[in-house]
XYZ file of C-alpha atoms in Angstrom:
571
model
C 59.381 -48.282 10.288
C 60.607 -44.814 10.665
C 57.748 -43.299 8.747
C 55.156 -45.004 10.635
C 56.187 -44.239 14.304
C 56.158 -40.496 12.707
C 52.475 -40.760 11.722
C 51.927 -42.453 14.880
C 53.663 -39.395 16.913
C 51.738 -36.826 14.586
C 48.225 -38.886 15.599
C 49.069 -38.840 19.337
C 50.068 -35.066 19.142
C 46.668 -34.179 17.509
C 44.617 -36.658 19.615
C 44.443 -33.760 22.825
C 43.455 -31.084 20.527
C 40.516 -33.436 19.310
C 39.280 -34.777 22.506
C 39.248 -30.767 23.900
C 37.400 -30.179 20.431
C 35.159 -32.700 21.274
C 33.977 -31.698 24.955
C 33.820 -28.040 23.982
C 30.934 -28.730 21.782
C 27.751 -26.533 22.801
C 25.761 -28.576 25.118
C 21.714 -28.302 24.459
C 19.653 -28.698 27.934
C 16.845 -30.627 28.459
C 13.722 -29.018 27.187
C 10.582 -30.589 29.818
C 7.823 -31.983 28.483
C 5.561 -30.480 30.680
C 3.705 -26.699 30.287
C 3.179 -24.184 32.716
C 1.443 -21.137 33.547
C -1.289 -20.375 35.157
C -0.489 -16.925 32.368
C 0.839 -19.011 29.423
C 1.732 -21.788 28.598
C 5.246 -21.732 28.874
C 7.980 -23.589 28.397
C 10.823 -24.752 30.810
C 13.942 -27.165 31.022
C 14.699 -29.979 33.235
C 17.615 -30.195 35.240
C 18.248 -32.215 38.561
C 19.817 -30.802 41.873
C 20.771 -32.568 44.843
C 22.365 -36.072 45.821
C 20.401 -38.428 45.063
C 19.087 -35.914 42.294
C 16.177 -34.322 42.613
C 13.802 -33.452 39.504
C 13.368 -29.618 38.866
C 11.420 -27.787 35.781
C 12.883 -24.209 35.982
C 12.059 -21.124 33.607
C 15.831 -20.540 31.657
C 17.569 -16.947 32.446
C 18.531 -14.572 35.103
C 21.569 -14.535 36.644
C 23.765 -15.644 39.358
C 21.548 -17.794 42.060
C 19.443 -20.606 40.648
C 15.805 -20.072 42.051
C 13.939 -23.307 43.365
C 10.902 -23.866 45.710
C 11.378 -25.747 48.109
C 8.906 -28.762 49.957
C 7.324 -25.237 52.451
C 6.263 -23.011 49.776
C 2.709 -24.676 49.227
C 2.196 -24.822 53.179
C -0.971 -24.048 53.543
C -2.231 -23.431 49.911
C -5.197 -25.451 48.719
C -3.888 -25.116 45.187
C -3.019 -27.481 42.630
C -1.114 -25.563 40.376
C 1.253 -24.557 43.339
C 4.510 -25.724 42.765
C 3.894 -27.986 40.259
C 7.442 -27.575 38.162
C 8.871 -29.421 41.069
C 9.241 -28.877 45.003
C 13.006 -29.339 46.400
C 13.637 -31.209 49.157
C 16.489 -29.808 51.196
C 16.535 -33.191 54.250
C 16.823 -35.784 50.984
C 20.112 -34.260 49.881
C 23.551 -35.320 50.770
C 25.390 -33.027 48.703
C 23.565 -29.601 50.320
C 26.020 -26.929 52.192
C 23.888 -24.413 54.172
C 24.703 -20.846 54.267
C 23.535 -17.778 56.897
C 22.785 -15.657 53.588
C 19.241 -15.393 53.761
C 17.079 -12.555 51.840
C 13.297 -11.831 52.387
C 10.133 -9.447 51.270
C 10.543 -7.451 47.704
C 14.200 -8.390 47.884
C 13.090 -11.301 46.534
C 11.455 -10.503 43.396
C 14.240 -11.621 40.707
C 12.100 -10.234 37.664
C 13.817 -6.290 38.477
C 10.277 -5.217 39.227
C 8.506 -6.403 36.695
C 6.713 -8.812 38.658
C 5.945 -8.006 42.080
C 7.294 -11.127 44.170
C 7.953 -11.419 47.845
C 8.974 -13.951 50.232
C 11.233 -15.620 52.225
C 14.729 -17.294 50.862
C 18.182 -18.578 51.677
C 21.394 -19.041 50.153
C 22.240 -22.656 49.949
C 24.988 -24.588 47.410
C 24.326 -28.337 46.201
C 25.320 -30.118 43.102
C 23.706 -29.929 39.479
C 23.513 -32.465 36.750
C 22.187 -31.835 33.316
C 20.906 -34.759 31.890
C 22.973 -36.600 29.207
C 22.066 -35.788 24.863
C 22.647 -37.386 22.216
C 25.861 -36.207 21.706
C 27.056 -35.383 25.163
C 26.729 -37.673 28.531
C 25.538 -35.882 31.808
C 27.389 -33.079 33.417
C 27.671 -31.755 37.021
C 28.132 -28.232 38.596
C 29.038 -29.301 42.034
C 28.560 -26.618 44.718
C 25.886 -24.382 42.345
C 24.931 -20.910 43.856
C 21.028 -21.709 44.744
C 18.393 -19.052 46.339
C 16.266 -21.535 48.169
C 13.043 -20.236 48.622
C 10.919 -21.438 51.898
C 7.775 -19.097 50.743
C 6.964 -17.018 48.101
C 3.867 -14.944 46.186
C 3.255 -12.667 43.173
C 1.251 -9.832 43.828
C -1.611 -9.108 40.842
C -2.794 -5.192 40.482
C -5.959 -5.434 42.682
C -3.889 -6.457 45.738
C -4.662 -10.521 45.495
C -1.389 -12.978 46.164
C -1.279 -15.824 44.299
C 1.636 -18.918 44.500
C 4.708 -19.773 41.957
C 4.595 -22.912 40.152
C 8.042 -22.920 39.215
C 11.651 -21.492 39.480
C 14.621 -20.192 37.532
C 17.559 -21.866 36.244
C 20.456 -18.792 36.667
C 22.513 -18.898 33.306
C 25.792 -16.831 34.569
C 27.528 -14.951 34.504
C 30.928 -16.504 34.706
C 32.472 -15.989 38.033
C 33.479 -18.265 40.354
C 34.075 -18.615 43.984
C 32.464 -14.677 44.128
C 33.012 -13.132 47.868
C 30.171 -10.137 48.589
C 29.381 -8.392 51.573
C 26.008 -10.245 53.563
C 24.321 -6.568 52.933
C 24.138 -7.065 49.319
C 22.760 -9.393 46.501
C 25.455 -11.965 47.378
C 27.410 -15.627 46.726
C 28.877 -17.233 48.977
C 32.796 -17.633 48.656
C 32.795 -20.994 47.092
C 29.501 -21.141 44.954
C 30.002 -21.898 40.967
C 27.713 -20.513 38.678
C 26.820 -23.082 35.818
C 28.321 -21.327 31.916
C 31.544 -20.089 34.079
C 32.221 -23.472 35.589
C 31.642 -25.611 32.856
C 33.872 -23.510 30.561
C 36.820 -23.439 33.299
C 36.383 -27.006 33.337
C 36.573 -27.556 29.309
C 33.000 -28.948 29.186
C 32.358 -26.193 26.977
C 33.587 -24.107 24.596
C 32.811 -20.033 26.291
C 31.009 -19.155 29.023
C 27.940 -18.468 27.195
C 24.733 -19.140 26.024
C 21.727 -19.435 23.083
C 18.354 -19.125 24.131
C 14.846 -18.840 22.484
C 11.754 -19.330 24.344
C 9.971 -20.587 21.714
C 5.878 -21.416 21.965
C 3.720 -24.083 23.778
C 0.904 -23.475 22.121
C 2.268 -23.194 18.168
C 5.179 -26.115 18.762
C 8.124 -23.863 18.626
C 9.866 -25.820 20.704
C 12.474 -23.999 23.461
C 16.290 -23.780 22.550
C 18.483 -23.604 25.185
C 22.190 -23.934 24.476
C 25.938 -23.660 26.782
C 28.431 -22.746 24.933
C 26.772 -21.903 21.547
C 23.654 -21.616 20.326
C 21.372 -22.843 17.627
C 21.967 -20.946 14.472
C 18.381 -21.813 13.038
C 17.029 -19.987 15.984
C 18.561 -16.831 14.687
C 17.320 -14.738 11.479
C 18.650 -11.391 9.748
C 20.634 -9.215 11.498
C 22.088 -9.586 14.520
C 22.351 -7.252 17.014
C 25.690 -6.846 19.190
C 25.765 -4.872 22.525
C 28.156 -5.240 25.505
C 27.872 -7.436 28.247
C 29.441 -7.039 31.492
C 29.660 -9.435 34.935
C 26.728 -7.161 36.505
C 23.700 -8.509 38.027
C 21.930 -5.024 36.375
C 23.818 -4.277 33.500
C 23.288 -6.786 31.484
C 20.099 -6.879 28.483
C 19.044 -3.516 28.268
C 18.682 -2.083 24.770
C 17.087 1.382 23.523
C 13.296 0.810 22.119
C 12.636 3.583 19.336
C 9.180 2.356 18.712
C 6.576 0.096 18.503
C 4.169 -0.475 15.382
C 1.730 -2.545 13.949
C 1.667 -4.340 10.493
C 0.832 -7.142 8.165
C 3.381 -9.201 6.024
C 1.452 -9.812 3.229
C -2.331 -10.388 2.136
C -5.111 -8.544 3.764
C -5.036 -6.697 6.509
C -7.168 -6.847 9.464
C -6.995 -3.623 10.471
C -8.072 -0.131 9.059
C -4.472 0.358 8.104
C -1.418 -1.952 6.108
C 0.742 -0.524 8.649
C 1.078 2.207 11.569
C 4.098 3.446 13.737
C 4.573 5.582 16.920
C 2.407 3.764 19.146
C 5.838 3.921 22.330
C 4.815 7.725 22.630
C 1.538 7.734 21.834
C -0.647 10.270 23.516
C 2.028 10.332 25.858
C 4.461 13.746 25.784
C 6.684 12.775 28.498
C 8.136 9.279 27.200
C 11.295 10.538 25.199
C 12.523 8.035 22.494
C 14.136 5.943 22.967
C 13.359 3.977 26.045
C 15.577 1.796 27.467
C 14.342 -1.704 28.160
C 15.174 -4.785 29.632
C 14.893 -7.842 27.951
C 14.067 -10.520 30.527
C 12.867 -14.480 30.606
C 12.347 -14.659 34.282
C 9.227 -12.072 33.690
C 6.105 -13.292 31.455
C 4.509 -9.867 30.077
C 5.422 -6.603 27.767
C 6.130 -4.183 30.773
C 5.387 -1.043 29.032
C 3.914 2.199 29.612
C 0.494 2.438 30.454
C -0.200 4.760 27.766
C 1.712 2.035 25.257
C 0.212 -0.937 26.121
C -3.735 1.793 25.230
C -2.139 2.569 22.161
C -1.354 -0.582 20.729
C -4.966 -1.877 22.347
C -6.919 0.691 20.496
C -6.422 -1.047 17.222
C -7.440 -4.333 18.750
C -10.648 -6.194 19.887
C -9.561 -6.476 23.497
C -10.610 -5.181 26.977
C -8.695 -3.452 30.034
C -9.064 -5.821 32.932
C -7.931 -3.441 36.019
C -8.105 -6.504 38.277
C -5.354 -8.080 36.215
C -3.860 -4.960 34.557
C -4.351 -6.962 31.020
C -6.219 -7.238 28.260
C -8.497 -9.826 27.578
C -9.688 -10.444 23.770
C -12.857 -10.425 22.565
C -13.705 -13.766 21.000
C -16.785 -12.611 19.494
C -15.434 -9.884 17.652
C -14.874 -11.241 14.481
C -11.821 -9.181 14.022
C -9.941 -11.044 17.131
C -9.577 -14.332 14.468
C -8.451 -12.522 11.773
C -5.737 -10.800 13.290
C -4.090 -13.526 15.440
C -4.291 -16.308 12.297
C -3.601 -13.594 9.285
C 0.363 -12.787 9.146
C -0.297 -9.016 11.618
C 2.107 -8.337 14.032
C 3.686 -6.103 16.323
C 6.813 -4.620 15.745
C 9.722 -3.770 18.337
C 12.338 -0.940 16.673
C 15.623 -0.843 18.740
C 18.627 1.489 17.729
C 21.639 0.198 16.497
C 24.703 0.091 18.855
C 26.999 1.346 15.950
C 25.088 4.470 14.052
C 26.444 3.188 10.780
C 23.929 0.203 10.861
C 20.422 -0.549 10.690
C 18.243 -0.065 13.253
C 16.720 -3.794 14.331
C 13.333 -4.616 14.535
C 12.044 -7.518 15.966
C 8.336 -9.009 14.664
C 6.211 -10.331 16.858
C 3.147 -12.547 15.564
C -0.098 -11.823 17.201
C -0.712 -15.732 16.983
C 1.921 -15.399 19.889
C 0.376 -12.717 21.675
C -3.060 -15.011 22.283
C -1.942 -16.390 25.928
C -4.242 -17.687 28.201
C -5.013 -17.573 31.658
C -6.280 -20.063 34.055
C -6.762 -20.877 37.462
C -6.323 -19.747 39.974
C -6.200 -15.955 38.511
C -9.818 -16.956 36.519
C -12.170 -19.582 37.217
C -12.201 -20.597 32.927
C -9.634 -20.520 30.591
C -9.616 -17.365 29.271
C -7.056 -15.064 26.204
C -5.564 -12.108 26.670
C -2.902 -9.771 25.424
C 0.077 -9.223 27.527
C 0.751 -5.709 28.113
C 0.921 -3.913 31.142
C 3.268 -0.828 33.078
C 5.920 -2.957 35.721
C 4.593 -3.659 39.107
C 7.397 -3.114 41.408
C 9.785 -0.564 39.775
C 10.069 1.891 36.593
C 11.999 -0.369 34.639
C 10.461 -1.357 31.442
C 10.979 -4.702 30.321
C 10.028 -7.327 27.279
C 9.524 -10.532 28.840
C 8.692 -14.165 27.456
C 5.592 -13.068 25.595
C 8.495 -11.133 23.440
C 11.357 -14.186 23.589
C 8.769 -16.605 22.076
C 9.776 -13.746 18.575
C 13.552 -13.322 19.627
C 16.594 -14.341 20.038
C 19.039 -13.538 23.037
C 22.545 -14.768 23.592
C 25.633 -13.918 25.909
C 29.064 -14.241 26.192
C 30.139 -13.745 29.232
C 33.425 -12.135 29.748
C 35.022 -9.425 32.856
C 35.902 -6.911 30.144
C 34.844 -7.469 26.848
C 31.786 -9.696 26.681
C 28.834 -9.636 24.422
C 25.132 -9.985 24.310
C 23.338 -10.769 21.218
C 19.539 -10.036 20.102
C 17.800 -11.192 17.087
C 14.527 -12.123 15.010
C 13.695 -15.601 16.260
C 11.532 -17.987 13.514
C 8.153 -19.223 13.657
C 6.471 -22.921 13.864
C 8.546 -24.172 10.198
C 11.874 -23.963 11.632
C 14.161 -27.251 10.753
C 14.124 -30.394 13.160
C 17.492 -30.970 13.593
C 19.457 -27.523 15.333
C 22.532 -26.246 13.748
C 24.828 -26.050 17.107
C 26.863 -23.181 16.727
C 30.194 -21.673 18.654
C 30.058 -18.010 19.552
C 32.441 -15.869 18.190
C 33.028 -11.884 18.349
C 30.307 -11.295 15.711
C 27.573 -13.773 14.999
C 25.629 -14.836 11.567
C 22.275 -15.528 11.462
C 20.513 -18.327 9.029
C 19.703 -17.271 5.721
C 15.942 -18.599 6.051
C 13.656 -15.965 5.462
C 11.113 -15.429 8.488
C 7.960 -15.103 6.809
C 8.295 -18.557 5.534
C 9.083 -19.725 8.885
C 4.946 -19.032 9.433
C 3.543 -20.104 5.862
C 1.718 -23.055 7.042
C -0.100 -20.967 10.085
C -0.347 -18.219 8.860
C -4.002 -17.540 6.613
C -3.622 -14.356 4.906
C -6.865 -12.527 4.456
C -8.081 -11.753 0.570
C -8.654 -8.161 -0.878
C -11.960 -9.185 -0.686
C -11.827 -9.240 3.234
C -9.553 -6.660 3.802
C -10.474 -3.639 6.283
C -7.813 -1.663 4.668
C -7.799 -0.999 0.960
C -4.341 1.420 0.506
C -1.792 -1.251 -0.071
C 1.063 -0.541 0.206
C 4.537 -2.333 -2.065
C 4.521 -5.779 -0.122
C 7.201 -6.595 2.328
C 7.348 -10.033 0.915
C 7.729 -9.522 -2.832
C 11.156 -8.984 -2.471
C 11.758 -11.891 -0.569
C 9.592 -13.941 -3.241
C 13.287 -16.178 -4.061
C 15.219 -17.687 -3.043
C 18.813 -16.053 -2.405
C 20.007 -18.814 -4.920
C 17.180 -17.621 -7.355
C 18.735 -14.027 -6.670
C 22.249 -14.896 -7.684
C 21.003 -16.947 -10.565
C 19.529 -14.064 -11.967
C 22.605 -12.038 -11.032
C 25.208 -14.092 -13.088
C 22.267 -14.553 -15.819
C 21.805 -11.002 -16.287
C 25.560 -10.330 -16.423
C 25.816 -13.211 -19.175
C 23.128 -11.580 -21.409
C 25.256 -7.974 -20.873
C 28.297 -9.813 -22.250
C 26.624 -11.678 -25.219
C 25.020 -8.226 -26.469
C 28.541 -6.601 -25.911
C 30.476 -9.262 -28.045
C 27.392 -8.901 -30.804
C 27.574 -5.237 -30.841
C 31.663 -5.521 -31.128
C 31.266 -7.749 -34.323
C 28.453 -6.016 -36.277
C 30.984 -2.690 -35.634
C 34.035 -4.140 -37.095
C 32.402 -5.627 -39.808
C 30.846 -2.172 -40.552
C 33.937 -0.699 -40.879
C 35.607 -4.107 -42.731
C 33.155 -3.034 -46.111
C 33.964 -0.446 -48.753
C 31.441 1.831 -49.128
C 31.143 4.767 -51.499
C 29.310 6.878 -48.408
C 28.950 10.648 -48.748
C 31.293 12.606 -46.055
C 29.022 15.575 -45.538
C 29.955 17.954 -42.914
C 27.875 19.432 -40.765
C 28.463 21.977 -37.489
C 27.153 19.786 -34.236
C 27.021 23.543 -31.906
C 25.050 24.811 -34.218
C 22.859 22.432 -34.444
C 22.570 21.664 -30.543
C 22.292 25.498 -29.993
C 19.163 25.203 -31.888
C 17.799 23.266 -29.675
C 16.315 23.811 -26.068
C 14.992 21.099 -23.448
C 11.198 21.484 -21.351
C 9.844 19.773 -18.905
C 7.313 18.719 -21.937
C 10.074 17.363 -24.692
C 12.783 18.853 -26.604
C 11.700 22.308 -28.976
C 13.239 24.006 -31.175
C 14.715 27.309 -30.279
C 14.700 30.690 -32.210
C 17.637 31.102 -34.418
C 19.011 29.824 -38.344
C 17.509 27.157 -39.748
C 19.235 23.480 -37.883
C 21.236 21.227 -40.222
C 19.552 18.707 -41.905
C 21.183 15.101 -41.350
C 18.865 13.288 -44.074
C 18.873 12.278 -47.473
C 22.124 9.682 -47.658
C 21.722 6.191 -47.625
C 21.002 4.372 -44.570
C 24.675 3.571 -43.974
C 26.273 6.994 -44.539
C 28.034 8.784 -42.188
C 28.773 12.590 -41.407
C 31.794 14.238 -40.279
C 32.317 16.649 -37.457
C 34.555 19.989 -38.029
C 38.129 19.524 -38.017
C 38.504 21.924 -35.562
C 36.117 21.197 -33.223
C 37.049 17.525 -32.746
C 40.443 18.070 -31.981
C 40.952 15.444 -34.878
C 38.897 13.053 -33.930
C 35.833 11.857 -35.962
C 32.389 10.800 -35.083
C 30.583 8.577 -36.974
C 26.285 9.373 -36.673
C 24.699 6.149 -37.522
């Protein structure tokens, strides 16, 4: 009896541990089924706010108030594509606490300048439920930090104003119950922010989180994880930078360079591959470049001169109204490059010099967004590059994240951000949900075969560039199995010709033979001898020794005194 109550005791001591275990678990939110644009499409999650809850599709990232539209912001707008993620209706909800924080004009924009937003918005709190998984029932932020916004307009290079469709879901960082001053970017006293609370409340496991934007148009589908991430959405190297409880300090990494290149097969270009397109033509942009990496803006936000560089090579136009590029469908390069395996490459330095330098490889198939209404009256492609809009900070929005990886762990002193290759359309259909730790591994899956089935790489035969270079992919031809197969093969075929070579020696030495010991001076013979470039000559001097005329076995015997008394046998 004794013995069971123990294993009972042990069970009930261990049960805690298990049940914390099992509600720390990285939670996946909601991915919408809905697309959105009118510059995409793009993906977004679903999440509900208010009591009774209130349906919102929000664009994942930023940081610290969660940015929704509200039931005003498509006042007067004879648009259908205004607000259509979702319009918030502050009267319906029960669980809304009003604030005097209000913010207005370019204040507004939460993209740091990449975008050029302005408007009119307040600082409210009300309660946020994620919808239930598979794995996981619903959970609730009560009191979330939220930016309402009453009205609100992006500003497009020529001057014309044109409405939101959706807002942003704010992903940390992890303080709680934050008090600023009303002159600043602010919280009220007892707002929650969504990673810190549900870690401080054991939903999860860190206040953190996984994301990949992922692509509409190829099926990548968006991975958005709290408290992990998805380990399939991470390839290669990782890179590991400091993170910090900032608003502005968070996601910036140095860019060494830009480049363009094909994986394997033909290429569509002139060229296999090219580099130094950041500081092209350009003397006063010193590499490297620090950049933000940011999913609340949709474009590259690069230099002007950048953005011409990397055009140059393609079959696109400069659209001033737009500051894009639109592509030319009848150039029958434009097909080539966005199906063949071409893309652009992003170089960023290493935060420890002893490592790599990452780069990050982005498909043109994802660089083929489209426009619509109301910006053009037809669907219509373009490449998205163009310099910020409201500031001088560069920045690598979504068109980027649908290639990469970004994660954070946020932490008041010693927090982490992560940034990595991201794979294509063949990526697994079940995730791999994964806890964050200091360091982080990505899968061993090898990105080009992440694309196989797009991808439709051009022949020799209708190549525009004839110089091949050694192919990137030949090394990655197996399979890291295959590699180590061949590994502990080769080493087995080392050891068999080792053993063979030990035997035929000993029973060399195990016969009698009746060999002739002639001796012979090696120096003299090897100072007879001089080595060129074009063989080994000989050199003038006495005639060499001749080591000939014994039988096949014999052997010949150094000096005494040169060997020290040890003999070597010339077979």
């Amino acid at each position: 009896m004794s013995v069971v109550c123990l294993i009972f005791l042990a069970w009930l001591t261990a049960l805690p541990f298990t049940l914390s275990q099992a509600l720390s678990l990285p939670r996946e939110i909601l991915t919408s089924a809905k697309q959105y644009g009118p510059d995409g499409p793009w993906q977004a999650v679903r999440v509900s706010l208010g009591n009774p809850p209130q349906l919102l599709d929000l664009y994942p990232g930023g940081t610290y108030g969660t940015i929704i539209l509200t039931d005003t912001v498509c006042n007067g707008i004879l648009l259908a594509s205004c607000g259509t993620g979702g319009l918030f209706e502050p009267a319906r909800s029960k669980s809304l606490i009003t604030t005097k924080i209000s913010t207005s004009g370019p204040e507004l924009d939460w993209t740091l300048g990449a975008m050029n937003n302005s408007g009119e918005a307040q600082y409210v709190m009300d309660q946020l439920t994620l919808a239930p998984t598979s794995a996981l029932d619903s959970a609730t932020v009560p009191n979330l930090s939220v930016l309402m916004v009453t009205n609100v307009t992006t500003t497009y290079p020529d001057g014309t104003t044109y409405p939101l469709q959706l807002g942003q879901l704010a992903l940390g960082p992890s303080n709680t119950g934050q008090i600023r001053d009303q002159n600043e970017w602010m919280l009220p006293s007892s707002a929650n922010l969504i990673p810190g609370y549900l870690w401080k409340n054991g939903t999860i496991g860190s206040a953190s989180y996984g994301l990949h934007i992922g692509s509409a148009t190829l099926n990548i589908p968006l991975s958005l994880w709290l408290g992990g991430y998805d380990q399939s959405r991470v390839i290669g190297p990782v890179n590991t930078l400091p993170s910090h409880n900032s608003f502005l300090d968070n996601f910036f990494i140095d860019l060494i360079d830009i480049g363009i290149a094909v994986d394997h097969g033909g290429s569509p270009f002139t060229f296999f591959s090219t580099e130094g397109l950041l500081a092209k033509d350009n003397s006063s942009i010193n590499s490297p470049v620090s950049v933000n990496v940011n999913p609340a803006a949709p474009y590259l936000y690069l230099p002007r001169s950048t953005c011409d560089a990397i055009a140059k090579d393609l079959p696109v136009t400069y659209q001033p109204k737009y500051g894009l590029y639109f592509w030319d469908l009848e150039d029958s390069r434009y097909h080539d490059i966005v199906t063949s395996p071409s893309y652009l490459s992003f170089r960023f330095r290493a935060p420890n010099r002893q490592l790599e330098d990452l780069t990050i490889k982005v498909p043109f198939a994802l660089l083929n967004l489209t426009l619509e209404q109301p910006l053009v009256n037809s669907p219509t492609l373009y490449f998205p590059c163009q310099p910020p809009q409201g500031s001088s900070t560069y920045a690598l929005g979504r068109a980027f994240l649908q290639a990469a990886f970004i994660g954070i762990v946020w932490n008041e002193n010693s927090g982490h951000w992560y940034l990595a290759q991201a794979p294509g359309p063949d990526i697994p259909t079940s995730p791999t949900p994964t806890t964050f730790t200091d360091s982080i591994n990505g899968s061993s899956t090898d990105w080009s075969e992440t694309w196989r089935s797009h991808w439709t790489p051009l022949t020799d035969a209708h190549s525009r560039a004839t110089d091949r270079p050694p192919s990137p992919s030949a090394t990655r031809s197996l399979s890291n199995g295959a590699y180590a197969g061949i590994g502990v093969g080769s080493a087995a075929m080392v050891c068999v010709a080792v053993l063979a070579y030990v035997f035929v020696r000993r029973r060399r030495h195990g016969k009698e033979t009746s060999t002739a010991i002639k001796k012979i001076n090696v120096e003299d013979v090897s100072q007879n001898l001089i080595t060129h470039n074009d063989g080994v000559h000989e050199a003038a001097g006495p005639e060499p020794a001749e080591i000939s005329g014994g039988k096949r076995d014999e052997a010949w015997e150094m000096p005494h005194q040169q060997c020290s008394e040890k003999r070597v046998e010339l077979e």
